[in-house]
XYZ file of C-alpha atoms in Angstrom:
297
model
C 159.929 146.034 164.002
C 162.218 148.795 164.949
C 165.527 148.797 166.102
C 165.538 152.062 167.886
C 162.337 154.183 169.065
C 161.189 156.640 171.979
C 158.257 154.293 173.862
C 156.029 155.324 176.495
C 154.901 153.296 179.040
C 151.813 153.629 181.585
C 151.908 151.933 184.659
C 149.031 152.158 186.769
C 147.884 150.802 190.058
C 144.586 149.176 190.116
C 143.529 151.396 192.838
C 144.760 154.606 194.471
C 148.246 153.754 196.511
C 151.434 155.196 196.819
C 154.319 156.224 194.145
C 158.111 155.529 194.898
C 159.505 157.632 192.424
C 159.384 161.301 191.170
C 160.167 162.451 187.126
C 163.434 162.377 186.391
C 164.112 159.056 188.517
C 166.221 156.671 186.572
C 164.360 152.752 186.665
C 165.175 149.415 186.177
C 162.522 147.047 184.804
C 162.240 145.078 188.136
C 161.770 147.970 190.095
C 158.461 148.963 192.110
C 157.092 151.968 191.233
C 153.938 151.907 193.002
C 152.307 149.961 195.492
C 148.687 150.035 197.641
C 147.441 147.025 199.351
C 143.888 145.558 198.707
C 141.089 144.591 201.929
C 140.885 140.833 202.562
C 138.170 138.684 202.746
C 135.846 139.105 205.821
C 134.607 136.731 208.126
C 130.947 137.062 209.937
C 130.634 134.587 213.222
C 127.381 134.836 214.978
C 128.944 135.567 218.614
C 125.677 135.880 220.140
C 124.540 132.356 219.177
C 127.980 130.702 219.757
C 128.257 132.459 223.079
C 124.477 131.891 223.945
C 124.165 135.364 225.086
C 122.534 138.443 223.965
C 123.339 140.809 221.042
C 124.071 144.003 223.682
C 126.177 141.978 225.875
C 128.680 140.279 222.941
C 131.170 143.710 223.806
C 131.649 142.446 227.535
C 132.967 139.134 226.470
C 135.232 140.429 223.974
C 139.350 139.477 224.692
C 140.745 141.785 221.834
C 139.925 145.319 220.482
C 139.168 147.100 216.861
C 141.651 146.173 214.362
C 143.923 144.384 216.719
C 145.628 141.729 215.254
C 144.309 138.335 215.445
C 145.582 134.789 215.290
C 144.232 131.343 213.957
C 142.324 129.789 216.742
C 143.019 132.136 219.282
C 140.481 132.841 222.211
C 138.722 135.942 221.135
C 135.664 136.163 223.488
C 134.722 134.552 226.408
C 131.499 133.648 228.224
C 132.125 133.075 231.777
C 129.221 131.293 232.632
C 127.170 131.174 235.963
C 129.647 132.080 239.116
C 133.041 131.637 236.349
C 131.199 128.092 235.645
C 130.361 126.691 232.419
C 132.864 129.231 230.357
C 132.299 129.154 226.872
C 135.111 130.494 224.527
C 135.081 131.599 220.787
C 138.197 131.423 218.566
C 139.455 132.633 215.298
C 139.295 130.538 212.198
C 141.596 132.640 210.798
C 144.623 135.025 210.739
C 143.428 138.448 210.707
C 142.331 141.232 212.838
C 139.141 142.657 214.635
C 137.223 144.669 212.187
C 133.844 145.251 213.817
C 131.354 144.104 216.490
C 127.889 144.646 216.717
C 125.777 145.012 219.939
C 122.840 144.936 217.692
C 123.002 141.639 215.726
C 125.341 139.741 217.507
C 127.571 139.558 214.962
C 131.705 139.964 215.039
C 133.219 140.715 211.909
C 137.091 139.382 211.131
C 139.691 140.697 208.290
C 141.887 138.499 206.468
C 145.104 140.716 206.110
C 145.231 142.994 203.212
C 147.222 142.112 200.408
C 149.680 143.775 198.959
C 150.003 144.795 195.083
C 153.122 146.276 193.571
C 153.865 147.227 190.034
C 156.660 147.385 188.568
C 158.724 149.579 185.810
C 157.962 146.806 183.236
C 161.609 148.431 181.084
C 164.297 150.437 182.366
C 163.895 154.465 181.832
C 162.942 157.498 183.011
C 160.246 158.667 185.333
C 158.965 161.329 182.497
C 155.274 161.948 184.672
C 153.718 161.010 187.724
C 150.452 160.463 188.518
C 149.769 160.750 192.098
C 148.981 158.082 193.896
C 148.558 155.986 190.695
C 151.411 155.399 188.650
C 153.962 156.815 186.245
C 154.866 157.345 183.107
C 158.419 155.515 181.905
C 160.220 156.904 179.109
C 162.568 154.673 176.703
C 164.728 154.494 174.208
C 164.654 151.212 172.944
C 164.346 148.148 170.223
C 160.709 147.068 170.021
C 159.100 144.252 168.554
C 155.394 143.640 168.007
C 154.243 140.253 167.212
C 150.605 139.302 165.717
C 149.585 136.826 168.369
C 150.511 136.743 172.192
C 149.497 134.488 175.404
C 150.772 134.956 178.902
C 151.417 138.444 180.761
C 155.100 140.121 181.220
C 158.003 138.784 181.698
C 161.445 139.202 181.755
C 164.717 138.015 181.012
C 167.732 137.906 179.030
C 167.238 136.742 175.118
C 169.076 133.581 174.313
C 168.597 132.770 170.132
C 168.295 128.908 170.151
C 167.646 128.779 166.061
C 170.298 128.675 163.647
C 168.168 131.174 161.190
C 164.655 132.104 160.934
C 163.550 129.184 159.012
C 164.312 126.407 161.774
C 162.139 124.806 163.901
C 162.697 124.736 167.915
C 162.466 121.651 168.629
C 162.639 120.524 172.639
C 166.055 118.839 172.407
C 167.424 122.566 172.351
C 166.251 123.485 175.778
C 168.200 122.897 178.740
C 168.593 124.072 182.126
C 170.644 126.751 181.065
C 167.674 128.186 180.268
C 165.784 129.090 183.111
C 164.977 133.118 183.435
C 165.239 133.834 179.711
C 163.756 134.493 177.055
C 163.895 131.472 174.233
C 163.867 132.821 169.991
C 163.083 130.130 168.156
C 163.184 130.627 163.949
C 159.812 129.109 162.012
C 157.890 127.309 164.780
C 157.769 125.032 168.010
C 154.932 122.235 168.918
C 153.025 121.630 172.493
C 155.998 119.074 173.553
C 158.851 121.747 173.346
C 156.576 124.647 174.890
C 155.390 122.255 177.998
C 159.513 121.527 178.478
C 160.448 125.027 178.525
C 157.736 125.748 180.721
C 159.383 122.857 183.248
C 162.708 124.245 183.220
C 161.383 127.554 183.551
C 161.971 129.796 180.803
C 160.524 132.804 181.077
C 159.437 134.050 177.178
C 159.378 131.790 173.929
C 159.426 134.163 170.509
C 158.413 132.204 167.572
C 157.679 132.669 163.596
C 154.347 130.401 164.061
C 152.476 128.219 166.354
C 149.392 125.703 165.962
C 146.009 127.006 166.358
C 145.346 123.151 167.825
C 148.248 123.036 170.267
C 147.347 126.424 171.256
C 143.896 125.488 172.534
C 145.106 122.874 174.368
C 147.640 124.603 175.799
C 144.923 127.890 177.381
C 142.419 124.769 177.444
C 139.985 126.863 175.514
C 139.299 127.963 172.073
C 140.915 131.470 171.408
C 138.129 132.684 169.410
C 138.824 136.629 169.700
C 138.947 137.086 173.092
C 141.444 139.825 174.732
C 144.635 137.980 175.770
C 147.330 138.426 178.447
C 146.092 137.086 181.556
C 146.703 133.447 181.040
C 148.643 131.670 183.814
C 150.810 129.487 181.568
C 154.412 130.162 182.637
C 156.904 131.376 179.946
C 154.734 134.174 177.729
C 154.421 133.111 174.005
C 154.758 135.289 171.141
C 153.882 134.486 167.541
C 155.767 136.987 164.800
C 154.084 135.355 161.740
C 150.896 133.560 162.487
C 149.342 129.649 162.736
C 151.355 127.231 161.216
C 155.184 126.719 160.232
C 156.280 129.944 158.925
C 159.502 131.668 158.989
C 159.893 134.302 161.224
C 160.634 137.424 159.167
C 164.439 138.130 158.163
C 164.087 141.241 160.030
C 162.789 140.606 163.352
C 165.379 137.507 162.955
C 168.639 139.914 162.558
C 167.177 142.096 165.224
C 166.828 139.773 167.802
C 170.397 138.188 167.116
C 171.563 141.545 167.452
C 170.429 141.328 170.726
C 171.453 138.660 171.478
C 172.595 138.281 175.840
C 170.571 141.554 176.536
C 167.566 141.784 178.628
C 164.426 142.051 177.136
C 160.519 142.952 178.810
C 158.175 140.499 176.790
C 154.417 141.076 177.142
C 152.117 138.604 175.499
C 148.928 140.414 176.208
C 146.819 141.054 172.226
C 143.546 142.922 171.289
C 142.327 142.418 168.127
C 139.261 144.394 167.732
C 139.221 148.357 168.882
C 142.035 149.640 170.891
C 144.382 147.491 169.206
C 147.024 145.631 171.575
C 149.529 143.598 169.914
C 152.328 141.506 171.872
C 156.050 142.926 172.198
C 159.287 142.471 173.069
C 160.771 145.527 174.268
C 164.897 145.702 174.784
C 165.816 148.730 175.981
C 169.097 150.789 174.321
C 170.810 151.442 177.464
C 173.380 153.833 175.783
C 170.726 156.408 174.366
C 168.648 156.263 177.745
C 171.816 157.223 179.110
C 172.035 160.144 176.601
C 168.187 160.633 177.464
C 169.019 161.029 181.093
C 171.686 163.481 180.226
C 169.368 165.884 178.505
C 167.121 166.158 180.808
């Protein structure tokens, strides 16, 4: 629990792509810093046997080239029968585009569009390394906050403090529409009911003292056991400060996070327990000493 400390952060493409910014750049958490796109699914159709022709003679009956863009159910190949009788046609089951065809087995081969993956800053900062066609580096001044138990990847959003102090429970009746985007603190714990509302409305981060063991198994649908967290797809990302059970969030991380009260806040649920330790954080940048960071530079 620290109210102001240089962090590092490592963003990283899952495979080689392209960087948007160079060191020194300044970054806000929902920029893109890097981007690549990833092959899509392929489609084999047996062209030969659909066309009732043979393997070598599949390229003369072809409508569309290499990697030219291809509709859903459009005519891609045509067999025009005896004397432009008896015309046999082949379409596209899919969106996509031409990626191969082979004289020797018959066989055309269709690409689902690639898709695209972006990743963003995470926290606002500085661009202090790149690494090419990878990812950067993001340097920050900021408040950060590690919890002992996290579910749910990053998020973002402005903190709102629902709990009077650190020893109250959030209970469901506090949550409202006014809540969607942010990030929820609650003081000493919150049950299954009050999470599955706030996930409705659409909050984006719930920070609590403690949690049930119980209600978190149903909620992943699984028992936790010791298993590396962060990918769940359960809406608003869930921190625990203290541990299982009611417990009061600690006076510290209380005061801290009503200090920042309004300001917007990275949350990242992801935990490791065993080697490699990962632990769950909210990160809230200190815009005025990033500022100051900037400067120096």
């Amino acid at each position: 629990v620290l109210s102001s400390t240089k962090v590092l952060k490592t963003r990283l493409l899952p495979m080689k792509g392209h960087v948007h910014y160079k060191i020194g750049d300044n970054v806000e958490s929902s920029d893109v810093i890097a981007s690549t796109e990833i092959p899509g699914n392929v489609h084999m159709i047996n062209a030969s046997k659909q066309l009732n022709i043979e393997p070598e003679n599949v390229l003369e009956t072809m409508l569309v080239g290499l990697d030219e863009k291809i509709e859903k159910n459009q005519i891609i190949a045509e067999n025009k029968g005896i004397f432009g009788l008896f015309k046999t046609q082949l379409k596209s089951p899919i969106d996509g585009f031409l990626a191969n065809v082979s004289d020797v087995t018959g066989q055309i081969i269709i690409s689902e569009p690639p898709k695209p993956i972006e990743v963003n800053a995470y926290t606002s900062g500085v661009i202090k390394e790149v690494i090419p066609e990878e990812g950067v580096i993001i340097e920050t001044n900021a408040t950060l906050i590690q919890g002992i138990l996290g579910v749910g990847g990053e998020n973002r959003g402005e903190i709102i403090i629902l709990s009077n102090g650190p020893n109250e429970i959030l209970d469901k009746t506090m949550i409202n529409e006014e809540h969607k985007g942010k990030i929820i603190i609650g003081g000493s714990y919150l049950d299954i009911d009050t999470f599955k509302k706030a996930k409705s409305i659409g909050v984006r981060g719930i920070v609590t003292g403690g949690f049930s063991y119980t209600a978190l198994s149903e909620l992943l649908g699984y028992s936790l056991g010791v298993a590396i967290t962060g990918s769940e797809k359960i809406g608003p990302s869930l921190i625990i400060t203290e541990g299982f059970g009611q417990i009061q969030m600690a006076q510290k991380t209380y005061d801290l996070l009503n200090k920042k009260n309004n300001q917007i806040a990275s949350i990242n649920g992801s935990t490791q327990i065993r080697a490699g330790v990962i632990r769950p954080e909210i990160l809230i940048p200190n815009k005025s000493s990033n500022t100051s960071l900037d400067s120096n530079k």
